[in-house]
mmCIF file of C-alpha atoms in Angstrom:
data_model
loop_
_atom_site.group_PDB
_atom_site.id
_atom_site.type_symbol
_atom_site.label_atom_id
_atom_site.label_comp_id
_atom_site.label_asym_id
_atom_site.label_seq_id
_atom_site.Cartn_x
_atom_site.Cartn_y
_atom_site.Cartn_z
ATOM 1 C CA MET M 1340 2.126 50.172 57.863
ATOM 2 C CA ILE M 1341 -0.674 50.818 55.340
ATOM 3 C CA GLU M 1342 1.885 50.697 52.693
ATOM 4 C CA LYS M 1343 2.995 47.370 53.804
ATOM 5 C CA GLN M 1344 -0.667 46.065 53.831
ATOM 6 C CA VAL M 1345 -1.099 47.460 50.314
ATOM 7 C CA ASN M 1346 2.086 45.735 49.043
ATOM 8 C CA LYS M 1347 1.163 42.579 50.654
ATOM 9 C CA PHE M 1348 -2.287 42.818 49.050
ATOM 10 C CA TYR M 1349 -0.638 43.409 45.623
ATOM 11 C CA GLU M 1350 1.693 40.541 46.065
ATOM 12 C CA THR M 1351 -1.140 38.126 46.905
ATOM 13 C CA LYS M 1352 -3.139 39.408 44.058
ATOM 14 C CA ARG M 1353 -0.204 38.977 41.659
ATOM 15 C CA ALA M 1354 0.437 35.447 43.184
ATOM 16 C CA HIS M 1355 -3.153 34.555 42.658
ATOM 17 C CA GLU M 1356 -3.123 36.024 39.109
ATOM 18 C CA ASN M 1357 0.157 34.113 38.454
ATOM 19 C CA TYR M 1358 -1.509 31.000 39.666
ATOM 20 C CA GLU M 1359 -4.536 31.443 37.206
ATOM 21 C CA ASN M 1360 -2.103 32.351 34.498
ATOM 22 C CA ALA M 1361 -0.054 29.276 35.276
ATOM 23 C CA GLN M 1362 -3.141 27.155 35.162
ATOM 24 C CA PHE M 1363 -4.222 28.727 31.987
ATOM 25 C CA GLN M 1364 -0.943 28.040 30.487
ATOM 26 C CA GLU M 1365 -0.990 24.452 31.529
ATOM 27 C CA TRP M 1366 -4.374 24.003 30.060
ATOM 28 C CA LEU M 1367 -3.241 25.432 26.820
ATOM 29 C CA LEU M 1368 -0.335 23.047 26.718
ATOM 30 C CA ARG M 1369 -2.413 20.087 27.362
ATOM 31 C CA LYS M 1370 -4.825 21.252 24.626
ATOM 32 C CA SER M 1371 -1.913 21.870 22.184
ATOM 33 C CA THR M 1372 -0.607 18.467 22.972
ATOM 34 C CA GLN M 1373 -3.964 16.884 22.068
ATOM 35 C CA ALA M 1374 -4.132 19.088 18.922
ATOM 36 C CA THR M 1375 -0.777 17.794 17.789
ATOM 37 C CA LEU M 1376 -1.950 14.324 18.301
ATOM 38 C CA ASP M 1377 -4.866 14.996 16.180
ATOM 39 C CA GLN M 1378 -2.742 16.713 13.733
ATOM 40 C CA GLU M 1379 -0.403 13.871 13.599
ATOM 41 C CA LEU M 1380 -3.202 11.335 12.961
ATOM 42 C CA LEU M 1381 -4.596 13.726 10.274
ATOM 43 C CA ILE M 1382 -1.001 13.951 8.576
ATOM 44 C CA ARG M 1383 -0.545 10.081 8.914
ATOM 45 C CA ASN M 1384 -3.878 9.509 7.173
ATOM 46 C CA ARG M 1385 -2.937 11.967 4.380
ATOM 47 C CA TYR M 1386 0.344 10.269 3.759
ATOM 48 C CA LEU M 1387 -1.402 6.880 3.655
ATOM 49 C CA ASN M 1388 -3.907 8.213 1.239
ATOM 50 C CA LYS M 1389 -1.021 9.574 -0.919
ATOM 51 C CA ILE M 1390 0.934 6.237 -0.699
ATOM 52 C CA SER M 1391 -2.282 4.104 -1.684
ATOM 53 C CA ARG M 1392 -3.000 6.457 -4.632
ATOM 54 C CA GLU M 1393 0.664 6.063 -5.797
ATOM 55 C CA LEU M 1394 0.371 2.297 -5.442
ATOM 56 C CA SER M 1395 -2.900 2.290 -7.273
ATOM 57 C CA LYS M 1396 -1.199 4.023 -10.080
ATOM 58 C CA VAL M 1397 1.818 1.813 -10.169
ATOM 59 C CA GLU M 1398 0.070 -1.579 -9.839
ATOM 60 C CA PRO M 1399 -1.938 -1.299 -13.106
ATOM 61 C CA THR M 1400 1.240 -0.164 -14.832
ATOM 62 C CA ALA M 1401 3.082 -3.164 -13.826
ATOM 63 C CA GLU M 1402 0.152 -5.503 -14.705
ATOM 64 C CA ASN M 1403 -0.036 -3.689 -18.164
ATOM 65 C CA GLN M 1404 3.671 -4.249 -18.727
ATOM 66 C CA SER M 1405 3.367 -8.090 -17.910
ATOM 67 C CA ILE M 1406 0.469 -8.379 -20.253
ATOM 68 C CA LEU M 1407 2.321 -6.542 -22.966
ATOM 69 C CA GLN M 1408 5.244 -8.784 -22.452
ATOM 70 C CA ARG M 1409 2.952 -11.989 -22.640
ATOM 71 C CA LYS M 1410 1.399 -10.602 -25.847
ATOM 72 C CA LYS M 1411 4.811 -9.941 -27.440
ATOM 73 C CA GLU M 1412 5.946 -13.534 -26.639
ATOM 74 C CA GLU M 1413 2.821 -14.967 -27.987
ATOM 75 C CA ARG M 1414 3.027 -12.836 -31.248
ATOM 76 C CA HIS M 1415 6.743 -14.037 -31.702
ATOM 77 C CA HIS M 1416 5.688 -17.602 -31.104
ATOM 78 C CA ARG M 1417 2.834 -17.340 -33.696
ATOM 79 C CA ASP M 1418 5.353 -15.674 -36.234
ATOM 80 C CA CYS M 1419 7.792 -18.606 -35.728
ATOM 81 C CA ILE M 1420 4.998 -21.136 -36.302
ATOM 82 C CA ARG M 1421 3.831 -19.222 -39.387
ATOM 83 C CA ARG M 1422 7.399 -19.161 -40.888
ATOM 84 C CA LYS M 1423 7.827 -23.035 -40.190
ATOM 85 C CA LEU M 1424 4.471 -23.618 -41.941
ATOM 86 C CA SER M 1425 5.460 -21.432 -44.880
ATOM 87 C CA LEU M 1426 8.754 -23.350 -45.180
ATOM 88 C CA ARG M 1427 6.760 -26.579 -45.051
ATOM 89 C CA ARG M 1428 4.445 -25.619 -47.816
ATOM 90 C CA GLN M 1429 7.531 -24.487 -49.991
ATOM 91 C CA VAL M 1430 9.057 -27.957 -49.338
ATOM 92 C CA GLU M 1431 5.772 -29.730 -50.221
ATOM 93 C CA LYS M 1432 5.587 -27.759 -53.466
ATOM 94 C CA PHE M 1433 9.269 -28.607 -54.252
ATOM 95 C CA VAL M 1434 8.574 -32.266 -53.694
ATOM 96 C CA ILE M 1435 5.550 -32.289 -55.873
ATOM 97 C CA LEU M 1436 7.423 -30.514 -58.584
ATOM 98 C CA TYR M 1437 10.314 -32.992 -58.203
ATOM 99 C CA GLN M 1438 7.993 -35.938 -58.467
ATOM 100 C CA CYS M 1439 6.201 -34.349 -61.493
ATOM 101 C CA GLU M 1440 9.760 -33.900 -63.172
ATOM 102 C CA SER M 1441 10.567 -37.516 -62.360
ATOM 103 C CA ALA M 1442 7.378 -38.743 -63.836
ATOM 104 C CA LEU M 1443 7.898 -36.766 -66.834
ATOM 105 C CA ALA M 1444 11.462 -37.889 -67.108
ATOM 106 C CA SER M 1445 10.347 -41.537 -66.913
ATOM 107 C CA LEU M 1446 7.875 -40.883 -69.760
ATOM 108 C CA ASN M 1447 10.623 -39.567 -71.877
ATOM 109 C CA SER M 1448 12.160 -42.928 -72.291
ATOM 110 C CA PRO M 1449 14.580 -43.985 -75.043
ATOM 111 C CA ASN M 1450 11.575 -45.301 -76.901
ATOM 112 C CA ASN M 1451 10.402 -41.724 -77.549
ATOM 113 C CA GLY M 1452 13.334 -40.807 -79.815
ATOM 114 C CA ILE M 1453 15.136 -38.490 -77.378
ATOM 115 C CA SER M 1454 18.820 -39.240 -77.001
ATOM 116 C CA ASP M 1455 20.395 -39.706 -73.688
ATOM 117 C CA THR M 1456 22.609 -36.503 -74.169
ATOM 118 C CA ASP M 1457 19.444 -34.290 -74.699
ATOM 119 C CA LYS M 1458 17.748 -35.542 -71.580
ATOM 120 C CA PRO M 1459 18.230 -33.428 -68.431
ATOM 121 C CA SER M 1460 19.704 -35.256 -65.521
ATOM 122 C CA THR M 1461 16.763 -34.953 -63.154
ATOM 123 C CA SER M 1462 18.133 -37.327 -60.610
ATOM 124 C CA LYS M 1463 21.359 -35.192 -60.369
ATOM 125 C CA GLN M 1464 19.398 -31.842 -60.253
ATOM 126 C CA GLY M 1465 16.838 -33.182 -57.949
ATOM 127 C CA SER M 1466 19.274 -34.656 -55.546
ATOM 128 C CA GLU M 1467 21.267 -31.372 -55.538
ATOM 129 C CA MET M 1468 18.086 -29.233 -54.955
ATOM 130 C CA MET M 1469 16.981 -31.758 -52.201
ATOM 131 C CA ARG M 1470 20.375 -31.218 -50.440
ATOM 132 C CA LYS M 1471 19.988 -27.368 -50.646
ATOM 133 C CA VAL M 1472 16.501 -27.516 -49.260
ATOM 134 C CA SER M 1473 17.363 -29.745 -46.367
ATOM 135 C CA SER M 1474 20.324 -27.564 -45.416
ATOM 136 C CA ALA M 1475 18.276 -24.390 -45.734
ATOM 137 C CA LEU M 1476 15.518 -26.005 -43.632
ATOM 138 C CA SER M 1477 17.950 -27.280 -40.949
ATOM 139 C CA LYS M 1478 19.399 -23.686 -40.648
ATOM 140 C CA ALA M 1479 15.846 -22.175 -40.337
ATOM 141 C CA PHE M 1480 14.739 -24.508 -37.875
ATOM 142 C CA SER M 1481 17.837 -24.237 -35.700
ATOM 143 C CA ARG M 1482 17.582 -20.530 -35.785
ATOM 144 C CA SER M 1483 13.823 -20.580 -34.805
ATOM 145 C CA LYS M 1484 14.614 -22.887 -31.913
ATOM 146 C CA GLU M 1485 17.167 -20.460 -30.651
ATOM 147 C CA ASN M 1486 14.706 -17.504 -30.764
ATOM 148 C CA VAL M 1487 11.675 -19.223 -29.347
ATOM 149 C CA PRO M 1488 11.173 -18.195 -25.575
ATOM 150 C CA LYS M 1489 10.615 -20.952 -23.156
ATOM 151 C CA SER M 1490 7.194 -20.799 -21.799
ATOM 152 C CA SER M 1491 5.404 -22.813 -19.160
ATOM 153 C CA SER M 1492 2.912 -24.172 -21.524
ATOM 154 C CA PRO M 1493 3.568 -27.591 -23.190
ATOM 155 C CA PRO M 1494 5.137 -27.545 -26.809
ATOM 156 C CA HIS M 1495 2.818 -27.767 -29.663
ATOM 157 C CA GLN M 1496 2.665 -31.089 -31.530
ATOM 158 C CA ASP M 1497 2.469 -31.291 -35.308
ATOM 159 C CA ARG M 1498 -0.089 -33.922 -36.371
ATOM 160 C CA SER M 1499 0.690 -34.638 -40.010
#
């Protein structure tokens, strides 16, 4: 009988200990659940920080690339204009030389003692050179129109 009472006492004691252990385990589970929520928030914030850092690296790179592209287009446009102006100066020099030759040819009239066979045919030479220059200019300008990128700014106008 005493043995039964001792066994009963140990069973109640174990039940009581098991109950306390069960409560402690539940408390730990609740606490760990809260900790994982905190950890998840911490992990999310870390990921967001990483993503924002990567974006801050990428955005300036894309911006720099667009700036470089714009500068390249502007440089190309300036080069085309420079070539056209150079061609225009060459044509103006040619026209001036042609006019000077024509003026000299008119001064070398038959009254000066030069025969017609000795005179250079400036009109034929001049017209031939004018034809060559005009074909070269038309080729140059047609090529430059093909290579010039279309921009949103209005086209430049020559005022000459």
